[in-house]
Amino acid sequence: MDEMNRRPVLLAVYPVAAMIALVPAIEVGAGSWPFQPGELSWRFGVGGLVLKTLVTPLLGILLAMLAGVALEHRRTVRTLATLCLLIAVGGVVVAAMFSMDFLQLRAMVDPRMRSQMTTAAGTALLMAALIIPSAAALGLAGWRATRREKTVVGARKSARADSVLVAPRLKENAT
């Protein structure tokens, strides 16, 4: 049976993965317009929106990374791994700022709305607790995947050389 040419399909994964990653980012940008970073309620809303929408871009990055590994595009995989690590660090920063904004805003909100606000904040922080380690793991895995295998082959060669050198010495001691 003839083997299929996977390369065209794998290359087509890149634009699909970009779409999966970029559409939520565009939606967050549009949903946060006009930018008002000095306003507490705006920061809280945008922070929650960012934390809740990071799953989909991470899936897009994963798809692109898998295609990059299959196509052996080391630079692409390493770039995506770096992006994942930046998402993890950014997620920590956004979650911390979001938590501080929540504590400030909660004191100002009508007591009848506090439970709904607490639920929304808890959901966003739960998403952050799931996304941040996932993004970090994906970033580290991407970096590990791009390591050259020559170091492993070199280690095997030196192990073989050691066994060749040790074996004659053992024979000499045995006689």
PDB file of N, CA, C and O in Angstrom, residues 55-117:
ATOM      1  N   VAL A  55      -8.342  29.296  27.138  1.00  0.00           N
ATOM      2  CA  VAL A  55      -8.332  27.871  26.787  1.00  0.00           C
ATOM      3  C   VAL A  55      -8.278  27.682  25.273  1.00  0.00           C
ATOM      4  O   VAL A  55      -7.477  26.895  24.761  1.00  0.00           O
ATOM      5  N   THR A  56      -9.109  28.393  24.562  1.00  0.00           N
ATOM      6  CA  THR A  56      -9.193  28.209  23.106  1.00  0.00           C
ATOM      7  C   THR A  56      -7.890  28.584  22.406  1.00  0.00           C
ATOM      8  O   THR A  56      -7.401  27.811  21.571  1.00  0.00           O
ATOM      9  N   PRO A  57      -7.269  29.732  22.704  1.00  0.00           N
ATOM     10  CA  PRO A  57      -5.980  30.007  22.065  1.00  0.00           C
ATOM     11  C   PRO A  57      -4.918  28.954  22.396  1.00  0.00           C
ATOM     12  O   PRO A  57      -4.102  28.601  21.544  1.00  0.00           O
ATOM     13  N   LEU A  58      -4.959  28.436  23.610  1.00  0.00           N
ATOM     14  CA  LEU A  58      -4.002  27.403  23.994  1.00  0.00           C
ATOM     15  C   LEU A  58      -4.196  26.132  23.160  1.00  0.00           C
ATOM     16  O   LEU A  58      -3.229  25.479  22.769  1.00  0.00           O
ATOM     17  N   LEU A  59      -5.444  25.809  22.855  1.00  0.00           N
ATOM     18  CA  LEU A  59      -5.711  24.656  21.978  1.00  0.00           C
ATOM     19  C   LEU A  59      -5.183  24.904  20.567  1.00  0.00           C
ATOM     20  O   LEU A  59      -4.638  23.998  19.925  1.00  0.00           O
ATOM     21  N   GLY A  60      -5.342  26.124  20.081  1.00  0.00           N
ATOM     22  CA  GLY A  60      -4.792  26.466  18.764  1.00  0.00           C
ATOM     23  C   GLY A  60      -3.287  26.352  18.737  1.00  0.00           C
ATOM     24  O   GLY A  60      -2.696  25.828  17.785  1.00  0.00           O
ATOM     25  N   ILE A  61      -2.646  26.814  19.796  1.00  0.00           N
ATOM     26  CA  ILE A  61      -1.187  26.718  19.885  1.00  0.00           C
ATOM     27  C   ILE A  61      -0.760  25.256  19.944  1.00  0.00           C
ATOM     28  O   ILE A  61       0.219  24.856  19.307  1.00  0.00           O
ATOM     29  N   LEU A  62      -1.485  24.449  20.706  1.00  0.00           N
ATOM     30  CA  LEU A  62      -1.190  23.013  20.778  1.00  0.00           C
ATOM     31  C   LEU A  62      -1.269  22.373  19.397  1.00  0.00           C
ATOM     32  O   LEU A  62      -0.386  21.608  19.005  1.00  0.00           O
ATOM     33  N   LEU A  63      -2.302  22.699  18.651  1.00  0.00           N
ATOM     34  CA  LEU A  63      -2.458  22.147  17.305  1.00  0.00           C
ATOM     35  C   LEU A  63      -1.278  22.539  16.417  1.00  0.00           C
ATOM     36  O   LEU A  63      -0.714  21.696  15.705  1.00  0.00           O
ATOM     37  N   ALA A  64      -0.917  23.819  16.450  1.00  0.00           N
ATOM     38  CA  ALA A  64       0.214  24.290  15.642  1.00  0.00           C
ATOM     39  C   ALA A  64       1.508  23.632  16.083  1.00  0.00           C
ATOM     40  O   ALA A  64       2.351  23.266  15.257  1.00  0.00           O
ATOM     41  N   MET A  65       1.654  23.435  17.394  1.00  0.00           N
ATOM     42  CA  MET A  65       2.868  22.798  17.903  1.00  0.00           C
ATOM     43  C   MET A  65       2.956  21.343  17.451  1.00  0.00           C
ATOM     44  O   MET A  65       4.032  20.860  17.080  1.00  0.00           O
ATOM     45  N   LEU A  66       1.835  20.634  17.474  1.00  0.00           N
ATOM     46  CA  LEU A  66       1.829  19.250  16.996  1.00  0.00           C
ATOM     47  C   LEU A  66       2.201  19.178  15.515  1.00  0.00           C
ATOM     48  O   LEU A  66       2.969  18.309  15.106  1.00  0.00           O
ATOM     49  N   ALA A  67       1.660  20.096  14.726  1.00  0.00           N
ATOM     50  CA  ALA A  67       2.020  20.136  13.304  1.00  0.00           C
ATOM     51  C   ALA A  67       3.503  20.452  13.149  1.00  0.00           C
ATOM     52  O   ALA A  67       4.193  19.839  12.327  1.00  0.00           O
ATOM     53  N   GLY A  68       4.007  21.380  13.951  1.00  0.00           N
ATOM     54  CA  GLY A  68       5.422  21.738  13.883  1.00  0.00           C
ATOM     55  C   GLY A  68       6.333  20.578  14.244  1.00  0.00           C
ATOM     56  O   GLY A  68       7.374  20.373  13.623  1.00  0.00           O
ATOM     57  N   VAL A  69       5.933  19.815  15.255  1.00  0.00           N
ATOM     58  CA  VAL A  69       6.732  18.638  15.637  1.00  0.00           C
ATOM     59  C   VAL A  69       6.704  17.609  14.515  1.00  0.00           C
ATOM     60  O   VAL A  69       7.733  17.046  14.150  1.00  0.00           O
ATOM     61  N   ALA A  70       5.522  17.368  13.951  1.00  0.00           N
ATOM     62  CA  ALA A  70       5.409  16.378  12.872  1.00  0.00           C
ATOM     63  C   ALA A  70       6.195  16.806  11.637  1.00  0.00           C
ATOM     64  O   ALA A  70       6.766  15.970  10.938  1.00  0.00           O
ATOM     65  N   LEU A  71       6.234  18.115  11.376  1.00  0.00           N
ATOM     66  CA  LEU A  71       6.966  18.628  10.217  1.00  0.00           C
ATOM     67  C   LEU A  71       8.432  18.923  10.539  1.00  0.00           C
ATOM     68  O   LEU A  71       9.186  19.317   9.660  1.00  0.00           O
ATOM     69  N   GLU A  72       8.810  18.735  11.793  1.00  0.00           N
ATOM     70  CA  GLU A  72      10.161  19.011  12.271  1.00  0.00           C
ATOM     71  C   GLU A  72      10.561  20.469  12.046  1.00  0.00           C
ATOM     72  O   GLU A  72      11.682  20.773  11.666  1.00  0.00           O
ATOM     73  N   HIS A  73       9.622  21.379  12.322  1.00  0.00           N
ATOM     74  CA  HIS A  73       9.883  22.818  12.258  1.00  0.00           C
ATOM     75  C   HIS A  73      10.310  23.282  13.650  1.00  0.00           C
ATOM     76  O   HIS A  73       9.498  23.752  14.438  1.00  0.00           O
ATOM     77  N   ARG A  74      11.596  23.128  13.948  1.00  0.00           N
ATOM     78  CA  ARG A  74      12.112  23.423  15.279  1.00  0.00           C
ATOM     79  C   ARG A  74      11.868  24.865  15.722  1.00  0.00           C
ATOM     80  O   ARG A  74      11.458  25.109  16.850  1.00  0.00           O
ATOM     81  N   ARG A  75      12.137  25.812  14.850  1.00  0.00           N
ATOM     82  CA  ARG A  75      11.957  27.223  15.222  1.00  0.00           C
ATOM     83  C   ARG A  75      10.500  27.541  15.523  1.00  0.00           C
ATOM     84  O   ARG A  75      10.207  28.287  16.452  1.00  0.00           O
ATOM     85  N   THR A  76       9.613  26.982  14.742  1.00  0.00           N
ATOM     86  CA  THR A  76       8.188  27.218  14.969  1.00  0.00           C
ATOM     87  C   THR A  76       7.768  26.637  16.313  1.00  0.00           C
ATOM     88  O   THR A  76       7.081  27.304  17.092  1.00  0.00           O
ATOM     89  N   VAL A  77       8.188  25.422  16.587  1.00  0.00           N
ATOM     90  CA  VAL A  77       7.830  24.779  17.855  1.00  0.00           C
ATOM     91  C   VAL A  77       8.429  25.561  19.018  1.00  0.00           C
ATOM     92  O   VAL A  77       7.769  25.790  20.031  1.00  0.00           O
ATOM     93  N   ARG A  78       9.666  26.000  18.873  1.00  0.00           N
ATOM     94  CA  ARG A  78      10.308  26.759  19.949  1.00  0.00           C
ATOM     95  C   ARG A  78       9.624  28.113  20.145  1.00  0.00           C
ATOM     96  O   ARG A  78       9.443  28.551  21.284  1.00  0.00           O
ATOM     97  N   THR A  79       9.210  28.751  19.074  1.00  0.00           N
ATOM     98  CA  THR A  79       8.482  30.026  19.175  1.00  0.00           C
ATOM     99  C   THR A  79       7.151  29.816  19.890  1.00  0.00           C
ATOM    100  O   THR A  79       6.776  30.602  20.776  1.00  0.00           O
ATOM    101  N   LEU A  80       6.443  28.766  19.514  1.00  0.00           N
ATOM    102  CA  LEU A  80       5.164  28.461  20.165  1.00  0.00           C
ATOM    103  C   LEU A  80       5.363  28.080  21.628  1.00  0.00           C
ATOM    104  O   LEU A  80       4.547  28.442  22.495  1.00  0.00           O
ATOM    105  N   ALA A  81       6.448  27.382  21.926  1.00  0.00           N
ATOM    106  CA  ALA A  81       6.750  27.026  23.316  1.00  0.00           C
ATOM    107  C   ALA A  81       7.014  28.291  24.135  1.00  0.00           C
ATOM    108  O   ALA A  81       6.530  28.415  25.270  1.00  0.00           O
ATOM    109  N   THR A  82       7.755  29.224  23.558  1.00  0.00           N
ATOM    110  CA  THR A  82       8.005  30.498  24.229  1.00  0.00           C
ATOM    111  C   THR A  82       6.706  31.249  24.458  1.00  0.00           C
ATOM    112  O   THR A  82       6.488  31.816  25.536  1.00  0.00           O
ATOM    113  N   LEU A  83       5.832  31.236  23.472  1.00  0.00           N
ATOM    114  CA  LEU A  83       4.525  31.884  23.606  1.00  0.00           C
ATOM    115  C   LEU A  83       3.727  31.250  24.749  1.00  0.00           C
ATOM    116  O   LEU A  83       3.093  31.957  25.537  1.00  0.00           O
ATOM    117  N   CYS A  84       3.774  29.939  24.862  1.00  0.00           N
ATOM    118  CA  CYS A  84       3.078  29.252  25.959  1.00  0.00           C
ATOM    119  C   CYS A  84       3.635  29.664  27.314  1.00  0.00           C
ATOM    120  O   CYS A  84       2.877  29.880  28.269  1.00  0.00           O
ATOM    121  N   LEU A  85       4.951  29.765  27.415  1.00  0.00           N
ATOM    122  CA  LEU A  85       5.552  30.187  28.677  1.00  0.00           C
ATOM    123  C   LEU A  85       5.171  31.630  29.004  1.00  0.00           C
ATOM    124  O   LEU A  85       4.912  31.965  30.173  1.00  0.00           O
ATOM    125  N   LEU A  86       5.097  32.482  27.982  1.00  0.00           N
ATOM    126  CA  LEU A  86       4.644  33.860  28.193  1.00  0.00           C
ATOM    127  C   LEU A  86       3.179  33.900  28.628  1.00  0.00           C
ATOM    128  O   LEU A  86       2.805  34.721  29.473  1.00  0.00           O
ATOM    129  N   ILE A  87       2.362  33.023  28.068  1.00  0.00           N
ATOM    130  CA  ILE A  87       0.956  32.938  28.479  1.00  0.00           C
ATOM    131  C   ILE A  87       0.870  32.518  29.940  1.00  0.00           C
ATOM    132  O   ILE A  87       0.060  33.050  30.707  1.00  0.00           O
ATOM    133  N   ALA A  88       1.698  31.569  30.347  1.00  0.00           N
ATOM    134  CA  ALA A  88       1.693  31.123  31.743  1.00  0.00           C
ATOM    135  C   ALA A  88       2.075  32.268  32.682  1.00  0.00           C
ATOM    136  O   ALA A  88       1.391  32.518  33.686  1.00  0.00           O
ATOM    137  N   VAL A  89       3.145  32.976  32.350  1.00  0.00           N
ATOM    138  CA  VAL A  89       3.579  34.097  33.187  1.00  0.00           C
ATOM    139  C   VAL A  89       2.533  35.213  33.156  1.00  0.00           C
ATOM    140  O   VAL A  89       2.167  35.764  34.204  1.00  0.00           O
ATOM    141  N   GLY A  90       2.030  35.524  31.965  1.00  0.00           N
ATOM    142  CA  GLY A  90       0.984  36.546  31.849  1.00  0.00           C
ATOM    143  C   GLY A  90      -0.275  36.159  32.595  1.00  0.00           C
ATOM    144  O   GLY A  90      -0.940  37.004  33.203  1.00  0.00           O
ATOM    145  N   GLY A  91      -0.603  34.869  32.579  1.00  0.00           N
ATOM    146  CA  GLY A  91      -1.771  34.383  33.310  1.00  0.00           C
ATOM    147  C   GLY A  91      -1.632  34.596  34.804  1.00  0.00           C
ATOM    148  O   GLY A  91      -2.597  34.965  35.486  1.00  0.00           O
ATOM    149  N   VAL A  92      -0.426  34.386  35.317  1.00  0.00           N
ATOM    150  CA  VAL A  92      -0.178  34.626  36.749  1.00  0.00           C
ATOM    151  C   VAL A  92      -0.372  36.108  37.068  1.00  0.00           C
ATOM    152  O   VAL A  92      -1.030  36.463  38.055  1.00  0.00           O
ATOM    153  N   VAL A  93       0.169  36.967  36.220  1.00  0.00           N
ATOM    154  CA  VAL A  93       0.053  38.415  36.440  1.00  0.00           C
ATOM    155  C   VAL A  93      -1.416  38.848  36.366  1.00  0.00           C
ATOM    156  O   VAL A  93      -1.899  39.577  37.242  1.00  0.00           O
ATOM    157  N   VAL A  94      -2.126  38.397  35.329  1.00  0.00           N
ATOM    158  CA  VAL A  94      -3.534  38.776  35.171  1.00  0.00           C
ATOM    159  C   VAL A  94      -4.363  38.244  36.341  1.00  0.00           C
ATOM    160  O   VAL A  94      -5.223  38.952  36.876  1.00  0.00           O
ATOM    161  N   ALA A  95      -4.113  37.007  36.759  1.00  0.00           N
ATOM    162  CA  ALA A  95      -4.871  36.430  37.876  1.00  0.00           C
ATOM    163  C   ALA A  95      -4.618  37.196  39.168  1.00  0.00           C
ATOM    164  O   ALA A  95      -5.551  37.431  39.950  1.00  0.00           O
ATOM    165  N   ALA A  96      -3.378  37.604  39.404  1.00  0.00           N
ATOM    166  CA  ALA A  96      -3.062  38.373  40.607  1.00  0.00           C
ATOM    167  C   ALA A  96      -3.755  39.732  40.580  1.00  0.00           C
ATOM    168  O   ALA A  96      -4.370  40.151  41.580  1.00  0.00           O
ATOM    169  N   MET A  97      -3.672  40.423  39.454  1.00  0.00           N
ATOM    170  CA  MET A  97      -4.324  41.729  39.333  1.00  0.00           C
ATOM    171  C   MET A  97      -5.842  41.591  39.423  1.00  0.00           C
ATOM    172  O   MET A  97      -6.514  42.413  40.055  1.00  0.00           O
ATOM    173  N   PHE A  98      -6.368  40.541  38.801  1.00  0.00           N
ATOM    174  CA  PHE A  98      -7.803  40.277  38.831  1.00  0.00           C
ATOM    175  C   PHE A  98      -8.270  40.042  40.269  1.00  0.00           C
ATOM    176  O   PHE A  98      -9.310  40.563  40.691  1.00  0.00           O
ATOM    177  N   SER A  99      -7.497  39.297  41.029  1.00  0.00           N
ATOM    178  CA  SER A  99      -7.842  39.023  42.431  1.00  0.00           C
ATOM    179  C   SER A  99      -7.864  40.308  43.257  1.00  0.00           C
ATOM    180  O   SER A  99      -8.773  40.517  44.069  1.00  0.00           O
ATOM    181  N   MET A 100      -6.861  41.157  43.051  1.00  0.00           N
ATOM    182  CA  MET A 100      -6.822  42.424  43.789  1.00  0.00           C
ATOM    183  C   MET A 100      -7.994  43.325  43.390  1.00  0.00           C
ATOM    184  O   MET A 100      -8.623  43.956  44.250  1.00  0.00           O
ATOM    185  N   ASP A 101      -8.288  43.384  42.102  1.00  0.00           N
ATOM    186  CA  ASP A 101      -9.428  44.178  41.636  1.00  0.00           C
ATOM    187  C   ASP A 101     -10.738  43.630  42.194  1.00  0.00           C
ATOM    188  O   ASP A 101     -11.627  44.395  42.572  1.00  0.00           O
ATOM    189  N   PHE A 102     -10.848  42.300  42.256  1.00  0.00           N
ATOM    190  CA  PHE A 102     -12.055  41.677  42.814  1.00  0.00           C
ATOM    191  C   PHE A 102     -12.255  42.100  44.266  1.00  0.00           C
ATOM    192  O   PHE A 102     -13.367  42.470  44.667  1.00  0.00           O
ATOM    193  N   LEU A 103     -11.195  42.040  45.059  1.00  0.00           N
ATOM    194  CA  LEU A 103     -11.306  42.396  46.472  1.00  0.00           C
ATOM    195  C   LEU A 103     -11.710  43.863  46.652  1.00  0.00           C
ATOM    196  O   LEU A 103     -12.519  44.190  47.524  1.00  0.00           O
ATOM    197  N   GLN A 104     -11.166  44.741  45.820  1.00  0.00           N
ATOM    198  CA  GLN A 104     -11.531  46.154  45.895  1.00  0.00           C
ATOM    199  C   GLN A 104     -12.970  46.384  45.437  1.00  0.00           C
ATOM    200  O   GLN A 104     -13.725  47.105  46.085  1.00  0.00           O
ATOM    201  N   LEU A 105     -13.328  45.777  44.328  1.00  0.00           N
ATOM    202  CA  LEU A 105     -14.641  46.003  43.734  1.00  0.00           C
ATOM    203  C   LEU A 105     -15.754  45.369  44.563  1.00  0.00           C
ATOM    204  O   LEU A 105     -16.857  45.924  44.658  1.00  0.00           O
ATOM    205  N   ARG A 106     -15.466  44.242  45.162  1.00  0.00           N
ATOM    206  CA  ARG A 106     -16.485  43.535  45.959  1.00  0.00           C
ATOM    207  C   ARG A 106     -17.005  44.396  47.107  1.00  0.00           C
ATOM    208  O   ARG A 106     -18.183  44.369  47.441  1.00  0.00           O
ATOM    209  N   ALA A 107     -16.121  45.180  47.693  1.00  0.00           N
ATOM    210  CA  ALA A 107     -16.523  46.049  48.798  1.00  0.00           C
ATOM    211  C   ALA A 107     -17.456  47.168  48.328  1.00  0.00           C
ATOM    212  O   ALA A 107     -18.257  47.685  49.118  1.00  0.00           O
ATOM    213  N   MET A 108     -17.394  47.523  47.051  1.00  0.00           N
ATOM    214  CA  MET A 108     -18.206  48.625  46.521  1.00  0.00           C
ATOM    215  C   MET A 108     -19.519  48.172  45.889  1.00  0.00           C
ATOM    216  O   MET A 108     -20.375  48.994  45.591  1.00  0.00           O
ATOM    217  N   VAL A 109     -19.668  46.869  45.656  1.00  0.00           N
ATOM    218  CA  VAL A 109     -20.827  46.347  44.929  1.00  0.00           C
ATOM    219  C   VAL A 109     -22.015  46.170  45.875  1.00  0.00           C
ATOM    220  O   VAL A 109     -21.843  45.869  47.068  1.00  0.00           O
ATOM    221  N   ASP A 110     -23.193  46.321  45.326  1.00  0.00           N
ATOM    222  CA  ASP A 110     -24.437  46.097  46.069  1.00  0.00           C
ATOM    223  C   ASP A 110     -24.392  44.689  46.679  1.00  0.00           C
ATOM    224  O   ASP A 110     -24.082  43.720  45.986  1.00  0.00           O
ATOM    225  N   PRO A 111     -24.709  44.548  47.959  1.00  0.00           N
ATOM    226  CA  PRO A 111     -24.634  43.240  48.622  1.00  0.00           C
ATOM    227  C   PRO A 111     -25.446  42.142  47.923  1.00  0.00           C
ATOM    228  O   PRO A 111     -25.076  40.967  47.996  1.00  0.00           O
ATOM    229  N   ARG A 112     -26.502  42.494  47.234  1.00  0.00           N
ATOM    230  CA  ARG A 112     -27.305  41.488  46.522  1.00  0.00           C
ATOM    231  C   ARG A 112     -26.574  40.929  45.307  1.00  0.00           C
ATOM    232  O   ARG A 112     -26.885  39.839  44.832  1.00  0.00           O
ATOM    233  N   MET A 113     -25.573  41.642  44.804  1.00  0.00           N
ATOM    234  CA  MET A 113     -24.821  41.218  43.618  1.00  0.00           C
ATOM    235  C   MET A 113     -23.498  40.519  43.977  1.00  0.00           C
ATOM    236  O   MET A 113     -22.830  39.995  43.105  1.00  0.00           O
ATOM    237  N   ARG A 114     -23.151  40.519  45.232  1.00  0.00           N
ATOM    238  CA  ARG A 114     -21.844  39.974  45.642  1.00  0.00           C
ATOM    239  C   ARG A 114     -21.704  38.485  45.355  1.00  0.00           C
ATOM    240  O   ARG A 114     -20.644  38.033  44.940  1.00  0.00           O
ATOM    241  N   SER A 115     -22.748  37.718  45.562  1.00  0.00           N
ATOM    242  CA  SER A 115     -22.623  36.267  45.329  1.00  0.00           C
ATOM    243  C   SER A 115     -22.408  35.975  43.848  1.00  0.00           C
ATOM    244  O   SER A 115     -21.610  35.100  43.496  1.00  0.00           O
ATOM    245  N   GLN A 116     -23.096  36.721  42.980  1.00  0.00           N
ATOM    246  CA  GLN A 116     -22.901  36.524  41.539  1.00  0.00           C
ATOM    247  C   GLN A 116     -21.487  36.940  41.119  1.00  0.00           C
ATOM    248  O   GLN A 116     -20.839  36.270  40.314  1.00  0.00           O
ATOM    249  N   MET A 117     -21.021  38.029  41.693  1.00  0.00           N
ATOM    250  CA  MET A 117     -19.683  38.511  41.378  1.00  0.00           C
ATOM    251  C   MET A 117     -18.627  37.523  41.889  1.00  0.00           C
ATOM    252  O   MET A 117     -17.641  37.249  41.203  1.00  0.00           O
TER     253      MET A 117
END
